CSV table of C-alpha atoms and ligand atoms in Angstrom, one decimal:
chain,number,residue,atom,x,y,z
A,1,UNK,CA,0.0,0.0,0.0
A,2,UNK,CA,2.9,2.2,-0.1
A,3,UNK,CA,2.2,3.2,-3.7
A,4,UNK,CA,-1.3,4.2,-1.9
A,5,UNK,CA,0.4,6.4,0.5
A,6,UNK,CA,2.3,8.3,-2.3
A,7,UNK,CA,-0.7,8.8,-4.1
A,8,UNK,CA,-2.2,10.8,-1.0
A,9,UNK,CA,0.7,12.9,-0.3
A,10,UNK,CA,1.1,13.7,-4.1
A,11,UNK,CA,-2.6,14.4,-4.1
A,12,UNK,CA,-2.4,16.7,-0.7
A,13,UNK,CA,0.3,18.7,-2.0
A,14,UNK,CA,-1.5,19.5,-5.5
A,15,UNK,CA,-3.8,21.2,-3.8
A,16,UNK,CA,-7.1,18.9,-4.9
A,17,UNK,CA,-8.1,19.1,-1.4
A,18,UNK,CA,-8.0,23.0,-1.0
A,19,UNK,CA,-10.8,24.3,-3.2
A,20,UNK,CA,-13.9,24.7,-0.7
A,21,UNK,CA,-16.6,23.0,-2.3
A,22,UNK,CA,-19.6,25.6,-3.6
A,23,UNK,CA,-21.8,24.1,-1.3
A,24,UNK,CA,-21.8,22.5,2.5
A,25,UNK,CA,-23.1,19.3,1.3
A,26,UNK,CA,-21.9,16.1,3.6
A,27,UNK,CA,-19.2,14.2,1.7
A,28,UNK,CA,-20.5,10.3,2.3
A,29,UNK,CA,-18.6,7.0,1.2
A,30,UNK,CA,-20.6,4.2,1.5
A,31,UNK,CA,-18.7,1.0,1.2
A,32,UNK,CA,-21.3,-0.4,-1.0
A,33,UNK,CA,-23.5,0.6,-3.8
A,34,UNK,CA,-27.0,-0.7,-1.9
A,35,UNK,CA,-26.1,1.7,1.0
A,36,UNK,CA,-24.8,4.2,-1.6
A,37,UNK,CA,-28.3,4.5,-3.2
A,38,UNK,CA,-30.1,4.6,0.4
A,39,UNK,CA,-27.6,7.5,1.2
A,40,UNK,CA,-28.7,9.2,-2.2
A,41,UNK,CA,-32.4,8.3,-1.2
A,42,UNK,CA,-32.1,10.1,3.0
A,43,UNK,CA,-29.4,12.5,1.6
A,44,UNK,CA,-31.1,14.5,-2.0
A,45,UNK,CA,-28.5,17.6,-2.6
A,46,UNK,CA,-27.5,17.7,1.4
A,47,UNK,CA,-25.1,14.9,0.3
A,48,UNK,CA,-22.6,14.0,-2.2
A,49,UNK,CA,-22.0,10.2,-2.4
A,50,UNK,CA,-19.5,7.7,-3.6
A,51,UNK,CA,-19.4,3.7,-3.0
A,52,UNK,CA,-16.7,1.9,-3.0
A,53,UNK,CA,-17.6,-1.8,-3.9
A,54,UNK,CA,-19.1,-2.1,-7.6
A,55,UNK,CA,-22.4,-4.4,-7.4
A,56,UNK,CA,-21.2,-7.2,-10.0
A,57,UNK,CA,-18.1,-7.8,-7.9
A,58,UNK,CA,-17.7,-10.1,-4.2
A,59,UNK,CA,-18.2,-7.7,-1.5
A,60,UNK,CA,-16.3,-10.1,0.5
A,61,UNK,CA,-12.9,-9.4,-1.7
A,62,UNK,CA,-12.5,-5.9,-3.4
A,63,UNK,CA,-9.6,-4.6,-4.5
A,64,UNK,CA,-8.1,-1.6,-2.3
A,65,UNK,CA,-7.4,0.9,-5.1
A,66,UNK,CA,-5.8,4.3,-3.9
A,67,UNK,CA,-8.6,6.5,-5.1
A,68,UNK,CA,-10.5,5.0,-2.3
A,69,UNK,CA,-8.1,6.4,0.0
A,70,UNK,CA,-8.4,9.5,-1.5
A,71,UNK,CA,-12.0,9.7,-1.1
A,72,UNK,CA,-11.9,8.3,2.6
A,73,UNK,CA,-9.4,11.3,3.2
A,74,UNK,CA,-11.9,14.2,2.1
A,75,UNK,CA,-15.2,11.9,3.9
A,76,UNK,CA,-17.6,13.4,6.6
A,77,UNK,CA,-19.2,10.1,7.0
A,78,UNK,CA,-18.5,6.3,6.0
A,79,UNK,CA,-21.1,3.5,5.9
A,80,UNK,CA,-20.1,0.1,6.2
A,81,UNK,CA,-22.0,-3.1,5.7
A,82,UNK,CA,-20.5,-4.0,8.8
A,83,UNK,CA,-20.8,-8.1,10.4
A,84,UNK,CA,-17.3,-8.0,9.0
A,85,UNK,CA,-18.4,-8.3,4.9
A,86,UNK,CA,-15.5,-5.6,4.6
A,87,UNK,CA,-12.9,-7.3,7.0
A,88,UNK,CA,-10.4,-7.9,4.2
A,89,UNK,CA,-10.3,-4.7,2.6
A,90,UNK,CA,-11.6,-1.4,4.1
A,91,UNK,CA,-9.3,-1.6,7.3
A,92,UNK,CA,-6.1,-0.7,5.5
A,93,UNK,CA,-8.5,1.9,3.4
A,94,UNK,CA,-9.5,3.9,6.5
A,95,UNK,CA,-6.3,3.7,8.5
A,96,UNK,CA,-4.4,5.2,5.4
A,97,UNK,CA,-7.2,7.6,4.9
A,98,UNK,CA,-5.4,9.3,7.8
A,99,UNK,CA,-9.0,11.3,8.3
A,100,UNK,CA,-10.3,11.0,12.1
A,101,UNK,CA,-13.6,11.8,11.5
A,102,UNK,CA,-14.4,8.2,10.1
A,103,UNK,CA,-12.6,5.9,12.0
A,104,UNK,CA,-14.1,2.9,13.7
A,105,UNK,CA,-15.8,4.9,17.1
A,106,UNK,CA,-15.9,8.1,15.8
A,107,UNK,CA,-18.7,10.5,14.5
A,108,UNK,CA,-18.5,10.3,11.0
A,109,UNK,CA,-18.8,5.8,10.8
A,110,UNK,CA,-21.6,3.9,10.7
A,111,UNK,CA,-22.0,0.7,11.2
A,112,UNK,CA,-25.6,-0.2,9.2
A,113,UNK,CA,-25.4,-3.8,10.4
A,114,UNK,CA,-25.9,-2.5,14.4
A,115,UNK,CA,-29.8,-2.0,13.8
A,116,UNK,CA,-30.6,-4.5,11.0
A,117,UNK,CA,-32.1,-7.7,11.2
A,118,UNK,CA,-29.4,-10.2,11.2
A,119,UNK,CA,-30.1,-14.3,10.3
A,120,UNK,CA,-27.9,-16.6,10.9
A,121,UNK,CA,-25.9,-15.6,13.8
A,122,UNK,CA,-23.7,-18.7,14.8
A,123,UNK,CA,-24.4,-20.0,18.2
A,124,UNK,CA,-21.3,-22.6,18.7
A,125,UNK,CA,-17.3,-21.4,18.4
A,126,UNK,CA,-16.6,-19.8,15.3
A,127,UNK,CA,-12.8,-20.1,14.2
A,128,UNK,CA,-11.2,-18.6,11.2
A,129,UNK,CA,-10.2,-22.2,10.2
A,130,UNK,CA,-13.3,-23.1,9.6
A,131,UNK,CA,-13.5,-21.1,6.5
A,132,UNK,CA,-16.4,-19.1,7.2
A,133,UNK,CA,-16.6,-16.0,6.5
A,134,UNK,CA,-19.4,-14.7,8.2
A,135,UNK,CA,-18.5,-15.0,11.4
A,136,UNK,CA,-20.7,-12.5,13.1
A,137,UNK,CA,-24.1,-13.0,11.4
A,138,UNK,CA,-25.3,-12.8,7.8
A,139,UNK,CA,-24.5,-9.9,6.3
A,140,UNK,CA,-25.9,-9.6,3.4
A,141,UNK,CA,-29.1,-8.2,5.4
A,142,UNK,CA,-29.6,-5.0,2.7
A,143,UNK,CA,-31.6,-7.7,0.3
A,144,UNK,CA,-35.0,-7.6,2.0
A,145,UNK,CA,-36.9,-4.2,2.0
A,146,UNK,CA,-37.4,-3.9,5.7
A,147,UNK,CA,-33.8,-3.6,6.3
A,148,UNK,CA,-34.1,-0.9,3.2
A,149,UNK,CA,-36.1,0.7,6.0
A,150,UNK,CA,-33.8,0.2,8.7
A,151,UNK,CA,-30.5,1.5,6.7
A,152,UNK,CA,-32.4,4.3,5.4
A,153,UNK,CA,-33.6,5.1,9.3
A,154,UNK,CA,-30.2,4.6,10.8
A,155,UNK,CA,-29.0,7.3,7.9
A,156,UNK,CA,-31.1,9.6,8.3
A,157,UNK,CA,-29.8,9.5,12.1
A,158,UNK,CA,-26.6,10.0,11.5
A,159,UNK,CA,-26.7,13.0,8.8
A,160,UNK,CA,-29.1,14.7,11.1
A,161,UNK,CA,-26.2,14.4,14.0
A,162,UNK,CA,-23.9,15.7,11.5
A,163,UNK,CA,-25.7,18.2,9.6
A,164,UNK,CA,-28.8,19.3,12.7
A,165,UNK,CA,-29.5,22.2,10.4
A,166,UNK,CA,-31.1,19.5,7.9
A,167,UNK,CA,-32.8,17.7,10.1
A,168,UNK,CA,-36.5,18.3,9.1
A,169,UNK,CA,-34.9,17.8,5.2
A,170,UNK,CA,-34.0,14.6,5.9
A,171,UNK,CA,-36.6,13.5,8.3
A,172,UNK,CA,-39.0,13.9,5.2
A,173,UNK,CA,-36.6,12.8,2.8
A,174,UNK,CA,-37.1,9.7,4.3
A,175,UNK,CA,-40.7,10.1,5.2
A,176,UNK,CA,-41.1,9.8,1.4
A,177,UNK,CA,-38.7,6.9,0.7
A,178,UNK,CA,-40.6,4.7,3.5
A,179,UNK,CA,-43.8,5.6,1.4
A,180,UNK,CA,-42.4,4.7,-2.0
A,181,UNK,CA,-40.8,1.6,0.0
A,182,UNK,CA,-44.3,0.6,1.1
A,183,UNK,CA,-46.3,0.9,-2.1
A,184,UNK,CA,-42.9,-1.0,-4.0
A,185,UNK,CA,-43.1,-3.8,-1.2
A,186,UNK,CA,-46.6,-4.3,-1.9
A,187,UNK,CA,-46.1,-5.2,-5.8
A,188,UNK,CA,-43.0,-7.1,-5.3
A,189,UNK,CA,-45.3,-9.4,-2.2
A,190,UNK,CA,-47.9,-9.9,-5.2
A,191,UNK,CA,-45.5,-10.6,-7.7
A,192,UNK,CA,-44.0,-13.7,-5.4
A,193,UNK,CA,-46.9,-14.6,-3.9
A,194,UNK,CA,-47.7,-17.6,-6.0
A,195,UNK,CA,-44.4,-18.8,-5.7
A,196,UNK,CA,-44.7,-19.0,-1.4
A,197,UNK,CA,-42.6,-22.1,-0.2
A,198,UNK,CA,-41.0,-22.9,-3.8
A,199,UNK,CA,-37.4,-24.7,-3.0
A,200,UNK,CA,-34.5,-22.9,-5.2
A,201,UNK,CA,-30.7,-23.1,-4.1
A,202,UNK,CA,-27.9,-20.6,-4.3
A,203,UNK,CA,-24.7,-20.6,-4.8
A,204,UNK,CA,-23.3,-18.4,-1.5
A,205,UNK,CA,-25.8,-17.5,1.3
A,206,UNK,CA,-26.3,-14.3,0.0
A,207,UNK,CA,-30.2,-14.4,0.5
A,208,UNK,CA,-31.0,-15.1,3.7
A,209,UNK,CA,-33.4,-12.5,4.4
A,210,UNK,CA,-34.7,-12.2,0.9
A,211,UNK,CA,-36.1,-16.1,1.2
A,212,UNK,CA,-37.5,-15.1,4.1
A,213,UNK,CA,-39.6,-12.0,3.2
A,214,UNK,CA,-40.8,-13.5,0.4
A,215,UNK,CA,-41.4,-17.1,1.4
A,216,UNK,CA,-38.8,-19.3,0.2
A,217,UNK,CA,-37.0,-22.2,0.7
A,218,UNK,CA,-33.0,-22.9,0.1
A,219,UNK,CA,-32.1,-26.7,0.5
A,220,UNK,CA,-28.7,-26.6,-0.2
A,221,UNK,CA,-25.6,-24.1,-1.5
A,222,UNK,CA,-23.0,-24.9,-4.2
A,223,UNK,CA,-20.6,-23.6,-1.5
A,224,UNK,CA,-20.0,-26.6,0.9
A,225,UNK,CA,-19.6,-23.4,3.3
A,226,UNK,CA,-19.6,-19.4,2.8
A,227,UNK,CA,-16.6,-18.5,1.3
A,228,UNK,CA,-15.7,-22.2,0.3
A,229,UNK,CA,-15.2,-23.4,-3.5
A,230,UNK,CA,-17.5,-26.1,-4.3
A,231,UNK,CA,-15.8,-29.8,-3.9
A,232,UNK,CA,-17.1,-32.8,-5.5
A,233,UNK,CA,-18.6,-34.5,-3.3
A,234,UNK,CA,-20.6,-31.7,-1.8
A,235,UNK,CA,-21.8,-31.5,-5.6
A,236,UNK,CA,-22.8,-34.7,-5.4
A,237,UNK,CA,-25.0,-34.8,-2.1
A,238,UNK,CA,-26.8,-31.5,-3.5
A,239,UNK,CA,-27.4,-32.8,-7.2
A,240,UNK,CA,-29.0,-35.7,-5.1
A,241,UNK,CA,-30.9,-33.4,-2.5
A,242,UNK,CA,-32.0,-31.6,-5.9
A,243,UNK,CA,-33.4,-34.4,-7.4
A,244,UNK,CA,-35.2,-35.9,-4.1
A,245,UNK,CA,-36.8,-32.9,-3.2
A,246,UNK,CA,-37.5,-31.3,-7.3
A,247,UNK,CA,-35.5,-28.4,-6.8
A,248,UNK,CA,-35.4,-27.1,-10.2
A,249,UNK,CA,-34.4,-23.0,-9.6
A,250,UNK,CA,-30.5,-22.6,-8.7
A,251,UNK,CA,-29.6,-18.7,-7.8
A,252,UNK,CA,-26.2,-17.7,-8.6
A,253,UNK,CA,-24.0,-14.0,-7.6
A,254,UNK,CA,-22.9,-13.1,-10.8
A,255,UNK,CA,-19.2,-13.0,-9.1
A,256,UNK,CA,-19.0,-17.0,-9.3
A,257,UNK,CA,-17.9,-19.4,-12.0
A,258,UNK,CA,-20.7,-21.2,-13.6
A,259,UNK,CA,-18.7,-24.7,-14.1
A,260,UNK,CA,-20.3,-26.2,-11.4
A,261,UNK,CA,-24.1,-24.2,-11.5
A,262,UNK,CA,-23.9,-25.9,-15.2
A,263,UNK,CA,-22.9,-29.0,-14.1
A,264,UNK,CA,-25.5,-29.0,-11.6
A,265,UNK,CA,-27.8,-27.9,-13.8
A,266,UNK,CA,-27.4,-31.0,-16.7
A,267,UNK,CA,-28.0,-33.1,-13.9
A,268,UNK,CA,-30.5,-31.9,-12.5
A,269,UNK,CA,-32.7,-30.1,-15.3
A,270,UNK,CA,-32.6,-26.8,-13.0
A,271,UNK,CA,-32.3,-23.4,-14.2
A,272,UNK,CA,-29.3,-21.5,-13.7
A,273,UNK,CA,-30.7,-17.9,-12.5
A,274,UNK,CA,-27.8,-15.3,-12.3
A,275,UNK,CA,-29.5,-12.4,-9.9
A,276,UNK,CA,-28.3,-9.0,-8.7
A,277,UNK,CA,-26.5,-9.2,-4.8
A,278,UNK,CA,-26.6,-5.5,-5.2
A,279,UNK,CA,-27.3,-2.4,-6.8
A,280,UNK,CA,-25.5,-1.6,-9.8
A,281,UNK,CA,-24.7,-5.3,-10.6
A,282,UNK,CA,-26.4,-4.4,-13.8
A,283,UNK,CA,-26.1,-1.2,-15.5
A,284,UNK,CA,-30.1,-1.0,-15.1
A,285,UNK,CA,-30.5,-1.2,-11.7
A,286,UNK,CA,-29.2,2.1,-10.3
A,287,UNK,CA,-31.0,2.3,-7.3
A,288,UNK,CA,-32.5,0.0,-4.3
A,289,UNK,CA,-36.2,-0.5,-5.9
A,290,UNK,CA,-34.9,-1.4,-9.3
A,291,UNK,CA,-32.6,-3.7,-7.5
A,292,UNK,CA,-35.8,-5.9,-6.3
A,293,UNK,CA,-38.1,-5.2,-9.6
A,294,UNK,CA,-34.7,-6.6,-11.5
A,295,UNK,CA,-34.2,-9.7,-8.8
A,296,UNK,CA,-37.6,-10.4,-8.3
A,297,UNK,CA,-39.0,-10.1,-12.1
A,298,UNK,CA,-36.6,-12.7,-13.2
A,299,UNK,CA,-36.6,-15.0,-10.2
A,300,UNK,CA,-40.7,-15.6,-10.8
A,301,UNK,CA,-40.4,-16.2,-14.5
A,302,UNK,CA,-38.1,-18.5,-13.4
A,303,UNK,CA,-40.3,-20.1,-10.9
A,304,UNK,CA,-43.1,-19.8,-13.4
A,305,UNK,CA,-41.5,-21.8,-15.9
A,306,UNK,CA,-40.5,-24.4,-13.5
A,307,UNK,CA,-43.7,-25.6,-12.8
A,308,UNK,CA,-44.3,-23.1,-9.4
A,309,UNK,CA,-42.9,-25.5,-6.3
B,1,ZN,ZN1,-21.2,-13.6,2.2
């Protein structure tokens, strides 16, 4: 990260840091574009926002490029994903940062994970041997609308602490996002609503609370554990759990290799459904609601098509 460091310093001493900006907006990075839109949503001209993490790539492994850095540096506020999604690459980002304002503790983080519903919180001893890499919880909570509600909440919190003069602007900001929210959940809850108990699988446990709200089943993972590349024999016992229980949907992050979803997928006559983990994942879905009218439109064709459960 050295390279990183120079970059700063070079940076600093052109001067790109010393024009005041035209306006007092709040400089936000949010370490993902899903929390990046929600920002945008709570935020409207108050904030300017950057995300770090592009939505077709792992959240779990991104590559610390420099300009990060130099965003972090000039940020009033960073959210995170938090539950440790960002463990392998956002540390070094903020420590090099050098800005106080957004350390871990102070002001100007947020942790969106601390008032989210969070499934799948282990119970027994969790060691880093083990592979897993959610070791505090699932946290890919941002796919299920509620926690939309919750991240937008917990936003709307912090800028107000930051910004108090733009309180009441972002206290209906997100009056009117929790409105659009509830008129979008009720057309994605009809659009599923045939489909209530239908078995898929996925490929990482990335939907967790998504199956949940809208009344799904996962038998199995192509990932013998989170984080874990599929082996063959894991392959084997879920081509057979497939085939036993008719599973015939298979969800995949568009991040993953499809050699084994295809091979799956000949033996088992499933469909290979490659869905959004996040906004921006596709060039059309720019913000949180297209996120779910992209995910959701496909996923019941593909139920559809497959006969329903
Ligand atoms: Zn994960």
């Amino acid at each position: 990260m050295r390279s990183s460091s120079l970059v700063l310093a070079a940076a600093l001493a052109a001067g790109l840091n010393s024009a005041a900006p035209a306006s007092a907006a709040l400089k936000v990075v949010a370490t993902t574009e899903d929390l990046g839109s929600i920002a945008r949503e709570v935020g409207g001209d108050r904030v300017t926002v950057d995300a770090i993490a592009r939505g077709y790539q792992d959240p779990h492994f991104v590559e610390a490029k420099p300009s990060f850095i130099l965003k972090l540096h000039a940020a009033d506020l960073l959210i995170a994903v938090g539950r440790e999604l960002e463990i392998g690459w956002l540390p070094p980002l903020i420590t090099q940062s050098r800005n106080p304002k957004v350390q871990p503790g102070a002001a100007g983080y947020l942790d969106a994970s601390l008032t989210m519903k969070i499934l799948e919180i282990p119970t027994g001893q969790i060691t880093r041997a083990m592979g897993d890499v959610h070791p505090q919880g699932n946290p890919h909570y941002w796919l299920e609308p509620g926690n939309g509600r919750r991240m937008a909440q917990a936003i709307q919190a912090k800028l107000s602490e930051l910004s108090p003069g733009d309180a009441s602007y972002f206290a209906g900001r997100y009056a009117d996002f929790d409105r659009r929210l509830g008129e979008a959940e009720k057309r994605w809850d009809a659009m599923m609503a045939p489909y209530r108990g239908a078995k898929i699988v996925t490929y990482h446990r990335s939907w967790p609370n998504f199956v949940e709200r809208f009344g799904l089943q996962v038998i199995g993972y192509v990932e013998p554990r989170p984080g874990i590349p599929p082996s063959p024999s894991h392959t084997l016992e879920l081509i057979q759990e497939m085939k036993k229980q008719n599973v015939k949907v298979m969800l995949v992050e568009p991040y993953f290799d499809l050699k084994t979803p295809n091979a799956v997928a000949r033996e088992t006559g499933a469909t290979v459904l490659v869905l959004a983990p996040s906004v921006g994942a596709e060039k059309e879905i720019t913000d949180y609601f297209q996120l779910f009218d992209y995910d959701l439109t496909r996923l019941a064709a593909a139920l559809k098509a497959a006969g329903g459960k």
